[in-house]
Every structure is written in structure tokens, then in C-alpha cells.
Amino acid sequence: MNVTYSAGFTIDAGVMRNYKVLGMSTTVVIDSKGEVFRHWGGALNNETLTRITNEMLKAETAALNY
């Protein structure tokens, strides 16, 4: 997919609670409305990231056409 993104770090426990981060690594996929689309704890391979991204794009497209 050739996607790059930054890794974050915080000592603010509220952020970790709000996004249900239990440890590294955690991936939180946020949609165009700023809402959490998917939460993934642990390693995330390219195949899974591609599937999640395509699911989100499909859902967003369906919402636009509704």
C-alpha cells in the first residue's frame, strides 16, 4: 500500500484509555469523520492493514451514496 504514518507516544493515561491502548503496538484506524473505525492490538501485517483500509473505504463510500 506504500502508506506511511507516524508512531505516537504519550504519558497521558486519558489518551490510552480513550483509544483502548493496552500496549505497543496498537493501531487505531480513524475515519474521515474522526471516529474510530477499527482498533487493533498487536502486530499488524500488510494484508490485514489492506483489508481494514478497504473495509473502511467501502463503508465510507456506502455512506456517501446513501
PDB file of C-alpha atoms in Angstrom:
ATOM      1  CA  MET A   1       0.000   0.000   0.000  1.00  0.00           C
ATOM      2  CA  ASN A   2       3.021   2.262   0.426  1.00  0.00           C
ATOM      3  CA  VAL A   3       1.426   4.088   3.352  1.00  0.00           C
ATOM      4  CA  THR A   4       3.493   5.878   5.946  1.00  0.00           C
ATOM      5  CA  TYR A   5       2.314   7.122   9.297  1.00  0.00           C
ATOM      6  CA  SER A   6       3.906   8.313  12.469  1.00  0.00           C
ATOM      7  CA  ALA A   7       4.043   6.487  15.754  1.00  0.00           C
ATOM      8  CA  GLY A   8       2.900   8.396  18.784  1.00  0.00           C
ATOM      9  CA  PHE A   9       3.867   8.445  22.417  1.00  0.00           C
ATOM     10  CA  THR A  10       2.130   9.989  25.390  1.00  0.00           C
ATOM     11  CA  ILE A  11       2.269   9.821  29.138  1.00  0.00           C
ATOM     12  CA  ASP A  12      -1.365  10.974  29.276  1.00  0.00           C
ATOM     13  CA  ALA A  13      -3.294   7.974  30.583  1.00  0.00           C
ATOM     14  CA  GLY A  14      -6.530   9.528  29.294  1.00  0.00           C
ATOM     15  CA  VAL A  15      -5.415   9.101  25.699  1.00  0.00           C
ATOM     16  CA  MET A  16      -4.595   5.456  26.311  1.00  0.00           C
ATOM     17  CA  ARG A  17      -7.988   4.882  27.974  1.00  0.00           C
ATOM     18  CA  ASN A  18      -9.938   6.714  25.259  1.00  0.00           C
ATOM     19  CA  TYR A  19      -8.324   4.718  22.461  1.00  0.00           C
ATOM     20  CA  LYS A  20      -8.145   1.455  24.454  1.00  0.00           C
ATOM     21  CA  VAL A  21      -4.373   1.206  24.114  1.00  0.00           C
ATOM     22  CA  LEU A  22      -3.122  -1.659  26.228  1.00  0.00           C
ATOM     23  CA  GLY A  23       0.447  -1.611  24.959  1.00  0.00           C
ATOM     24  CA  MET A  24       2.675  -1.412  21.949  1.00  0.00           C
ATOM     25  CA  SER A  25       1.846  -1.956  19.287  1.00  0.00           C
ATOM     26  CA  THR A  26      -1.706  -0.719  18.909  1.00  0.00           C
ATOM     27  CA  THR A  27      -3.214   0.562  15.676  1.00  0.00           C
ATOM     28  CA  VAL A  28      -6.256   2.831  15.755  1.00  0.00           C
ATOM     29  CA  VAL A  29      -7.857   3.449  12.348  1.00  0.00           C
ATOM     30  CA  ILE A  30      -9.799   6.715  12.307  1.00  0.00           C
ATOM     31  CA  ASP A  31     -12.301   7.519   9.561  1.00  0.00           C
ATOM     32  CA  SER A  32     -12.884  10.811   7.768  1.00  0.00           C
ATOM     33  CA  LYS A  33     -15.341  11.903  10.485  1.00  0.00           C
ATOM     34  CA  GLY A  34     -12.694  11.476  13.156  1.00  0.00           C
ATOM     35  CA  GLU A  35     -14.357   8.387  14.609  1.00  0.00           C
ATOM     36  CA  VAL A  36     -12.562   5.162  15.471  1.00  0.00           C
ATOM     37  CA  PHE A  37     -13.274   2.688  12.678  1.00  0.00           C
ATOM     38  CA  ARG A  38     -11.109  -0.167  13.955  1.00  0.00           C
ATOM     39  CA  HIS A  39      -8.889  -0.869  16.912  1.00  0.00           C
ATOM     40  CA  TRP A  40      -6.134  -3.466  16.523  1.00  0.00           C
ATOM     41  CA  GLY A  41      -3.861  -4.652  19.314  1.00  0.00           C
ATOM     42  CA  GLY A  42      -0.594  -6.306  18.373  1.00  0.00           C
ATOM     43  CA  ALA A  43       1.390  -6.637  15.193  1.00  0.00           C
ATOM     44  CA  LEU A  44      -0.409  -5.690  12.006  1.00  0.00           C
ATOM     45  CA  ASN A  45       0.777  -7.117   8.702  1.00  0.00           C
ATOM     46  CA  ASN A  46       0.284  -5.529   5.285  1.00  0.00           C
ATOM     47  CA  GLU A  47      -2.502  -7.940   4.281  1.00  0.00           C
ATOM     48  CA  THR A  48      -4.566  -7.126   7.363  1.00  0.00           C
ATOM     49  CA  LEU A  49      -3.946  -3.386   7.071  1.00  0.00           C
ATOM     50  CA  THR A  50      -5.023  -3.502   3.424  1.00  0.00           C
ATOM     51  CA  ARG A  51      -8.204  -5.403   4.337  1.00  0.00           C
ATOM     52  CA  ILE A  52      -9.102  -2.956   7.127  1.00  0.00           C
ATOM     53  CA  THR A  53      -8.403   0.044   4.886  1.00  0.00           C
ATOM     54  CA  ASN A  54     -10.561  -1.373   2.090  1.00  0.00           C
ATOM     55  CA  GLU A  55     -13.384  -2.102   4.562  1.00  0.00           C
ATOM     56  CA  MET A  56     -13.265   1.486   5.784  1.00  0.00           C
ATOM     57  CA  LEU A  57     -13.210   2.912   2.258  1.00  0.00           C
ATOM     58  CA  LYS A  58     -16.158   0.709   1.296  1.00  0.00           C
ATOM     59  CA  ALA A  59     -18.121   1.848   4.363  1.00  0.00           C
ATOM     60  CA  GLU A  60     -17.317   5.500   3.681  1.00  0.00           C
ATOM     61  CA  THR A  61     -18.346   5.172   0.033  1.00  0.00           C
ATOM     62  CA  ALA A  62     -21.603   3.465   1.019  1.00  0.00           C
ATOM     63  CA  ALA A  63     -22.352   6.263   3.500  1.00  0.00           C
ATOM     64  CA  LEU A  64     -21.799   8.889   0.794  1.00  0.00           C
ATOM     65  CA  ASN A  65     -24.142   7.085  -1.597  1.00  0.00           C
ATOM     66  CA  TYR A  66     -26.878   6.579   0.992  1.00  0.00           C
TER      67      TYR A  66
END
